[in-house]
mmCIF file of C-alpha atoms in Angstrom:
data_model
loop_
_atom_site.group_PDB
_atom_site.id
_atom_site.type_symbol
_atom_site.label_atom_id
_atom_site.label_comp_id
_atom_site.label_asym_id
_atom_site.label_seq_id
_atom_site.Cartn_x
_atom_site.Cartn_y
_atom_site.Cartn_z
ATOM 1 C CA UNK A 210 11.969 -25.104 -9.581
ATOM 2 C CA UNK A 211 8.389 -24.605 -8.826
ATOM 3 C CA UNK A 212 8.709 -24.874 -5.022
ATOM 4 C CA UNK A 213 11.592 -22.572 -4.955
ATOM 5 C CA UNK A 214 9.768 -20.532 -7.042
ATOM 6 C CA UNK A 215 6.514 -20.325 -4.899
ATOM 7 C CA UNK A 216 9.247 -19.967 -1.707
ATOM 8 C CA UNK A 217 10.690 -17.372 -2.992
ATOM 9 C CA UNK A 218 7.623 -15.491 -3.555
ATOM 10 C CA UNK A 219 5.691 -16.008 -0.660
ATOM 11 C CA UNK A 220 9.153 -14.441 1.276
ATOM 12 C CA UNK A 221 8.520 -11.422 -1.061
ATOM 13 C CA UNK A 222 5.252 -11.267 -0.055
ATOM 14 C CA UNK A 223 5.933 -11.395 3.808
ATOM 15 C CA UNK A 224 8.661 -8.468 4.005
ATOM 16 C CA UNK A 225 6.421 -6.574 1.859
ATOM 17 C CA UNK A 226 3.981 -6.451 3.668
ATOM 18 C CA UNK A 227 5.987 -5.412 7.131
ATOM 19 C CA UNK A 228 7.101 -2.662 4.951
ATOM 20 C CA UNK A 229 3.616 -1.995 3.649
ATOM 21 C CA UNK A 230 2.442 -1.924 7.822
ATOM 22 C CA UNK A 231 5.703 0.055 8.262
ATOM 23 C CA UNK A 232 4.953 2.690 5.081
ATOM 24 C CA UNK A 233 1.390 3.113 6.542
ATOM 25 C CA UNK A 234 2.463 3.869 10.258
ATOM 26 C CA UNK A 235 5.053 6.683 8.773
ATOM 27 C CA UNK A 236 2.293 7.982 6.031
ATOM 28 C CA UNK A 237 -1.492 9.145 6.837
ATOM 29 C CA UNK A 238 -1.692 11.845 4.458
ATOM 30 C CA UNK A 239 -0.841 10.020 0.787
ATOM 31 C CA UNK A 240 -2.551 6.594 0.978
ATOM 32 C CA UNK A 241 -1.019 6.030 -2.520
ATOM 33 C CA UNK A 242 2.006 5.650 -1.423
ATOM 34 C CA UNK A 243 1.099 2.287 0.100
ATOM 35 C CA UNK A 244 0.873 0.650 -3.618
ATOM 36 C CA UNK A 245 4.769 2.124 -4.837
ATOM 37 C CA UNK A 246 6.560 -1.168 -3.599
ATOM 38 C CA UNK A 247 4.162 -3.151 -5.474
ATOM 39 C CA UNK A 248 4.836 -1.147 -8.600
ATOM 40 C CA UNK A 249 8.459 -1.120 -8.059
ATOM 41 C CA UNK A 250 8.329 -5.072 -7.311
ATOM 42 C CA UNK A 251 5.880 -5.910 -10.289
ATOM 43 C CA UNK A 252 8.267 -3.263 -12.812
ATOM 44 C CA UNK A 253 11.704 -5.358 -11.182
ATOM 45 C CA UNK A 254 9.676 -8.457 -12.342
ATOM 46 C CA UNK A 255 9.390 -7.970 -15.741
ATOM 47 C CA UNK A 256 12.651 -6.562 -16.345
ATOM 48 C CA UNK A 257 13.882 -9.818 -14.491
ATOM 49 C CA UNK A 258 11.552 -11.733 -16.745
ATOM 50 C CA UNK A 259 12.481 -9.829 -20.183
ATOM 51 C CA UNK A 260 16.096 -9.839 -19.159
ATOM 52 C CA UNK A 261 15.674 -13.830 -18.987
ATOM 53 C CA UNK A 262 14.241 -14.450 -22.381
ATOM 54 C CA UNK A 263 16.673 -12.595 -23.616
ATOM 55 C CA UNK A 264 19.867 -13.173 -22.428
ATOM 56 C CA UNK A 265 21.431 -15.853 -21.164
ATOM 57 C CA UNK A 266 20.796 -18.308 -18.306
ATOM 58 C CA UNK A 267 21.706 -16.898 -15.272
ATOM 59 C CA UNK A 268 20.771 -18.464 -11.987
ATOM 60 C CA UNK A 269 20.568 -17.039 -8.428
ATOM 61 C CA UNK A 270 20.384 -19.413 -5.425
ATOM 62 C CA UNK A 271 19.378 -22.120 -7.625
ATOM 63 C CA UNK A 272 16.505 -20.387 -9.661
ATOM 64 C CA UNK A 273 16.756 -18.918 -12.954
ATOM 65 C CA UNK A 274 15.848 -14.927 -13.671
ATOM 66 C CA UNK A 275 12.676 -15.832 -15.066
ATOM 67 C CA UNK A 276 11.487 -17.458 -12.158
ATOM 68 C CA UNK A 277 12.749 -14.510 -9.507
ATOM 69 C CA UNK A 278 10.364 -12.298 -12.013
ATOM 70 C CA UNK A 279 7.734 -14.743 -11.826
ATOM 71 C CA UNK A 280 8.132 -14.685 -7.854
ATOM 72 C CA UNK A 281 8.248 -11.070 -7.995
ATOM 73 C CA UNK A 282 5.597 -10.615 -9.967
ATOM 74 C CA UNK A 283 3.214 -13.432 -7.931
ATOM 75 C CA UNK A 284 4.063 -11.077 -4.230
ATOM 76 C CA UNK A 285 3.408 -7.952 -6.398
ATOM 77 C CA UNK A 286 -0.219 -9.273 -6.920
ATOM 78 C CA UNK A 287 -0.586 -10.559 -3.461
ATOM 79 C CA UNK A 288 0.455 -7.072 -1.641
ATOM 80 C CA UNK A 289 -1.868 -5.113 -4.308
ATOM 81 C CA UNK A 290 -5.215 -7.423 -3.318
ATOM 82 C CA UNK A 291 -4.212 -7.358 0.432
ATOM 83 C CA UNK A 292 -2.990 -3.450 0.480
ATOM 84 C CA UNK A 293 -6.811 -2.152 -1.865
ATOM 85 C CA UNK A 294 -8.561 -4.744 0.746
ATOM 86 C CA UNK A 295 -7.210 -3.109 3.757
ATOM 87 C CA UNK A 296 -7.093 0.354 2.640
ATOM 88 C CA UNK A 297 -10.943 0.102 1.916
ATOM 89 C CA UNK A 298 -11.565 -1.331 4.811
ATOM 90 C CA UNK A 299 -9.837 1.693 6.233
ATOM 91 C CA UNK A 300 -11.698 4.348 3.744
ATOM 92 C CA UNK A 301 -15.206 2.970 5.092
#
């Protein structure tokens, strides 16, 4: 579970951070817009997590809700250390 876990979550972190490269390409006006996937990928997992502690378990490809939330919620705090480094680094 934990390797499928930490899988999962490094994937997360990879496309979000083409779409991140992708978002900042398309947008040079609002740099806050950079930071909405993480938001919307951090807020997807904690309703994934509260759904699991909750409700019954449910499994996806062999991993349980709460450990999708945890993986979303582990690339949500990658991308928002990588995306503040880089757009400082761009702000300088």
């Amino acid at each position: 579970m934990f390797v499928t876990t930490v899988t999962i979550g490094l994937v997360l972190v990879v496309v979000l951070m083409l779409f991140n490269i992708v978002l900042s390409k398309l947008s040079s006006k609002d740099r806050y817009i950079l930071y909405m996937p993480g938001v919307v990928l951090f807020a997807t997992g904690l309703i994934l997590f509260i759904v699991a502690t909750i409700g019954d378990k449910i499994v996806i490809t062999g991993l349980g809700l709460g450990g999708w939330g945890i993986a979303c919620m582990f690339a949500a705090a990658i991308d928002f250390t990588v995306t503040s480094i880089v757009d400082t680094y761009t702000h300088s």
